[in-house]
Amino acid sequence: AAHRLAVLHDLEEGIDNHFTVTVPGYEDRYLILPFGRHWSEARASDMIVFDEAGTTLEGEGDVELSAQCIHAPIHRITGLRVVMHTHQTWALALNMLKNNRLLPASQTAAFFQGHIAYDDNYAGTADTLEEGERLAKLIGDNHTMFMKNHGVLVVGDTVAEAYHNLYMIERVCRAQVLAMSTGQELEVLSDEIVAQVK
């Protein structure tokens, strides 16, 4: 359902990007849509189970290398059940800027203040487990990560929690990019107001 919603909400790139969930009862097995399946066609029966080595343990299909290398170490190190990584349009647009910081210039943006980790060192494709380990350490206790020149990543204990943050970060990024496009100065909320609405 999350894959299909991501298509509806324009948060996907067809067959690319990845959502993973730790298999209930396990700490080292993960559900993912196999590489090559379009998100609009996703069904529960299509999901495969893979391990950190990238081996398909159940189902038919393969895990894409960057999904294995980013997601499995984040699950292992953080203990979080859900990892969602996308190149969604408005979050990516903000992450293409030299200053990609999300500003608390709206009530909704204020909810993210202090909960975003920033990876400012894009180094190409993620094709080693060390890259996922680096990202896991960087995200820390945050639920959202901005990946400069790349995209966004959110984590959570449930699919609903993670998807809500993925959806809302796109909304606030869109609002900030649109506001910035006017050329006018943004009215950033004070720390006191942010503390009230967080």
PDB file of N, CA and C in Angstrom, residues 136-175:
ATOM      1  N   ALA A 136      23.785   5.207   8.851  1.00  0.00           N
ATOM      2  CA  ALA A 136      23.132   4.827  10.105  1.00  0.00           C
ATOM      3  C   ALA A 136      23.686   5.634  11.270  1.00  0.00           C
ATOM      4  N   LYS A 137      24.990   5.828  11.300  1.00  0.00           N
ATOM      5  CA  LYS A 137      25.603   6.618  12.368  1.00  0.00           C
ATOM      6  C   LYS A 137      25.210   8.083  12.244  1.00  0.00           C
ATOM      7  N   LEU A 138      25.092   8.555  11.015  1.00  0.00           N
ATOM      8  CA  LEU A 138      24.758   9.957  10.783  1.00  0.00           C
ATOM      9  C   LEU A 138      23.319  10.271  11.187  1.00  0.00           C
ATOM     10  N   ILE A 139      22.391   9.360  10.915  1.00  0.00           N
ATOM     11  CA  ILE A 139      20.984   9.662  11.216  1.00  0.00           C
ATOM     12  C   ILE A 139      20.736   9.713  12.713  1.00  0.00           C
ATOM     13  N   GLY A 140      21.486   8.943  13.480  1.00  0.00           N
ATOM     14  CA  GLY A 140      21.375   9.010  14.939  1.00  0.00           C
ATOM     15  C   GLY A 140      19.957   8.797  15.417  1.00  0.00           C
ATOM     16  N   ASP A 141      19.456   9.729  16.238  1.00  0.00           N
ATOM     17  CA  ASP A 141      18.104   9.637  16.793  1.00  0.00           C
ATOM     18  C   ASP A 141      17.079  10.372  15.946  1.00  0.00           C
ATOM     19  N   ASN A 142      17.484  10.877  14.790  1.00  0.00           N
ATOM     20  CA  ASN A 142      16.566  11.600  13.915  1.00  0.00           C
ATOM     21  C   ASN A 142      15.705  10.621  13.113  1.00  0.00           C
ATOM     22  N   HIS A 143      14.560  11.097  12.636  1.00  0.00           N
ATOM     23  CA  HIS A 143      13.705  10.239  11.811  1.00  0.00           C
ATOM     24  C   HIS A 143      13.799  10.571  10.328  1.00  0.00           C
ATOM     25  N   THR A 144      14.523  11.629   9.986  1.00  0.00           N
ATOM     26  CA  THR A 144      14.624  12.067   8.598  1.00  0.00           C
ATOM     27  C   THR A 144      16.070  12.425   8.294  1.00  0.00           C
ATOM     28  N   MET A 145      16.506  12.094   7.078  1.00  0.00           N
ATOM     29  CA  MET A 145      17.842  12.479   6.635  1.00  0.00           C
ATOM     30  C   MET A 145      17.754  13.143   5.265  1.00  0.00           C
ATOM     31  N   PHE A 146      18.368  14.313   5.154  1.00  0.00           N
ATOM     32  CA  PHE A 146      18.517  14.980   3.858  1.00  0.00           C
ATOM     33  C   PHE A 146      19.859  14.540   3.277  1.00  0.00           C
ATOM     34  N   MET A 147      19.823  14.039   2.062  1.00  0.00           N
ATOM     35  CA  MET A 147      21.018  13.531   1.400  1.00  0.00           C
ATOM     36  C   MET A 147      21.352  14.480   0.246  1.00  0.00           C
ATOM     37  N   LYS A 148      22.366  15.316   0.455  1.00  0.00           N
ATOM     38  CA  LYS A 148      22.738  16.357  -0.515  1.00  0.00           C
ATOM     39  C   LYS A 148      22.953  15.751  -1.894  1.00  0.00           C
ATOM     40  N   ASN A 149      22.358  16.380  -2.908  1.00  0.00           N
ATOM     41  CA  ASN A 149      22.473  15.956  -4.306  1.00  0.00           C
ATOM     42  C   ASN A 149      21.929  14.555  -4.550  1.00  0.00           C
ATOM     43  N   HIS A 150      21.066  14.064  -3.668  1.00  0.00           N
ATOM     44  CA  HIS A 150      20.632  12.674  -3.766  1.00  0.00           C
ATOM     45  C   HIS A 150      19.137  12.522  -3.512  1.00  0.00           C
ATOM     46  N   GLY A 151      18.693  12.764  -2.296  1.00  0.00           N
ATOM     47  CA  GLY A 151      17.285  12.536  -1.990  1.00  0.00           C
ATOM     48  C   GLY A 151      17.024  12.675  -0.511  1.00  0.00           C
ATOM     49  N   VAL A 152      16.103  11.851  -0.021  1.00  0.00           N
ATOM     50  CA  VAL A 152      15.704  11.900   1.374  1.00  0.00           C
ATOM     51  C   VAL A 152      15.512  10.481   1.877  1.00  0.00           C
ATOM     52  N   LEU A 153      15.696  10.298   3.190  1.00  0.00           N
ATOM     53  CA  LEU A 153      15.513   8.992   3.810  1.00  0.00           C
ATOM     54  C   LEU A 153      14.790   9.211   5.127  1.00  0.00           C
ATOM     55  N   VAL A 154      13.789   8.369   5.389  1.00  0.00           N
ATOM     56  CA  VAL A 154      13.087   8.439   6.671  1.00  0.00           C
ATOM     57  C   VAL A 154      13.082   7.055   7.293  1.00  0.00           C
ATOM     58  N   VAL A 155      13.009   7.022   8.618  1.00  0.00           N
ATOM     59  CA  VAL A 155      12.969   5.765   9.359  1.00  0.00           C
ATOM     60  C   VAL A 155      11.821   5.830  10.355  1.00  0.00           C
ATOM     61  N   GLY A 156      11.391   4.650  10.807  1.00  0.00           N
ATOM     62  CA  GLY A 156      10.326   4.599  11.797  1.00  0.00           C
ATOM     63  C   GLY A 156      10.132   3.196  12.323  1.00  0.00           C
ATOM     64  N   ASP A 157       9.251   3.085  13.298  1.00  0.00           N
ATOM     65  CA  ASP A 157       8.933   1.783  13.873  1.00  0.00           C
ATOM     66  C   ASP A 157       7.796   1.095  13.132  1.00  0.00           C
ATOM     67  N   THR A 158       6.993   1.873  12.390  1.00  0.00           N
ATOM     68  CA  THR A 158       5.897   1.307  11.604  1.00  0.00           C
ATOM     69  C   THR A 158       5.918   1.933  10.213  1.00  0.00           C
ATOM     70  N   VAL A 159       5.282   1.232   9.277  1.00  0.00           N
ATOM     71  CA  VAL A 159       5.173   1.771   7.915  1.00  0.00           C
ATOM     72  C   VAL A 159       4.382   3.074   7.952  1.00  0.00           C
ATOM     73  N   ALA A 160       3.311   3.118   8.723  1.00  0.00           N
ATOM     74  CA  ALA A 160       2.477   4.325   8.786  1.00  0.00           C
ATOM     75  C   ALA A 160       3.266   5.523   9.296  1.00  0.00           C
ATOM     76  N   GLU A 161       4.054   5.318  10.343  1.00  0.00           N
ATOM     77  CA  GLU A 161       4.855   6.408  10.916  1.00  0.00           C
ATOM     78  C   GLU A 161       5.879   6.924   9.902  1.00  0.00           C
ATOM     79  N   ALA A 162       6.599   6.012   9.289  1.00  0.00           N
ATOM     80  CA  ALA A 162       7.620   6.422   8.327  1.00  0.00           C
ATOM     81  C   ALA A 162       6.983   7.088   7.105  1.00  0.00           C
ATOM     82  N   TYR A 163       5.891   6.520   6.613  1.00  0.00           N
ATOM     83  CA  TYR A 163       5.264   7.101   5.422  1.00  0.00           C
ATOM     84  C   TYR A 163       4.707   8.492   5.716  1.00  0.00           C
ATOM     85  N   HIS A 164       4.148   8.674   6.889  1.00  0.00           N
ATOM     86  CA  HIS A 164       3.645  10.002   7.267  1.00  0.00           C
ATOM     87  C   HIS A 164       4.772  11.028   7.203  1.00  0.00           C
ATOM     88  N   ASN A 165       5.939  10.692   7.738  1.00  0.00           N
ATOM     89  CA  ASN A 165       7.061  11.626   7.693  1.00  0.00           C
ATOM     90  C   ASN A 165       7.557  11.845   6.268  1.00  0.00           C
ATOM     91  N   LEU A 166       7.558  10.790   5.457  1.00  0.00           N
ATOM     92  CA  LEU A 166       7.973  10.928   4.060  1.00  0.00           C
ATOM     93  C   LEU A 166       7.041  11.862   3.302  1.00  0.00           C
ATOM     94  N   TYR A 167       5.758  11.680   3.507  1.00  0.00           N
ATOM     95  CA  TYR A 167       4.754  12.527   2.860  1.00  0.00           C
ATOM     96  C   TYR A 167       4.868  13.975   3.329  1.00  0.00           C
ATOM     97  N   MET A 168       4.964  14.166   4.645  1.00  0.00           N
ATOM     98  CA  MET A 168       4.984  15.535   5.176  1.00  0.00           C
ATOM     99  C   MET A 168       6.271  16.271   4.814  1.00  0.00           C
ATOM    100  N   ILE A 169       7.407  15.564   4.747  1.00  0.00           N
ATOM    101  CA  ILE A 169       8.643  16.266   4.387  1.00  0.00           C
ATOM    102  C   ILE A 169       8.559  16.776   2.956  1.00  0.00           C
ATOM    103  N   GLU A 170       7.885  16.031   2.088  1.00  0.00           N
ATOM    104  CA  GLU A 170       7.717  16.514   0.717  1.00  0.00           C
ATOM    105  C   GLU A 170       6.854  17.763   0.674  1.00  0.00           C
ATOM    106  N   ARG A 171       5.817  17.803   1.477  1.00  0.00           N
ATOM    107  CA  ARG A 171       4.933  18.974   1.526  1.00  0.00           C
ATOM    108  C   ARG A 171       5.692  20.217   2.003  1.00  0.00           C
ATOM    109  N   VAL A 172       6.485  20.077   3.067  1.00  0.00           N
ATOM    110  CA  VAL A 172       7.173  21.261   3.585  1.00  0.00           C
ATOM    111  C   VAL A 172       8.320  21.676   2.676  1.00  0.00           C
ATOM    112  N   CYS A 173       8.974  20.712   2.014  1.00  0.00           N
ATOM    113  CA  CYS A 173      10.010  21.083   1.046  1.00  0.00           C
ATOM    114  C   CYS A 173       9.402  21.835  -0.127  1.00  0.00           C
ATOM    115  N   ARG A 174       8.259  21.356  -0.601  1.00  0.00           N
ATOM    116  CA  ARG A 174       7.585  22.050  -1.701  1.00  0.00           C
ATOM    117  C   ARG A 174       7.239  23.475  -1.299  1.00  0.00           C
ATOM    118  N   ALA A 175       6.680  23.638  -0.105  1.00  0.00           N
ATOM    119  CA  ALA A 175       6.307  24.976   0.345  1.00  0.00           C
ATOM    120  C   ALA A 175       7.526  25.885   0.450  1.00  0.00           C
TER     121      ALA A 175
END
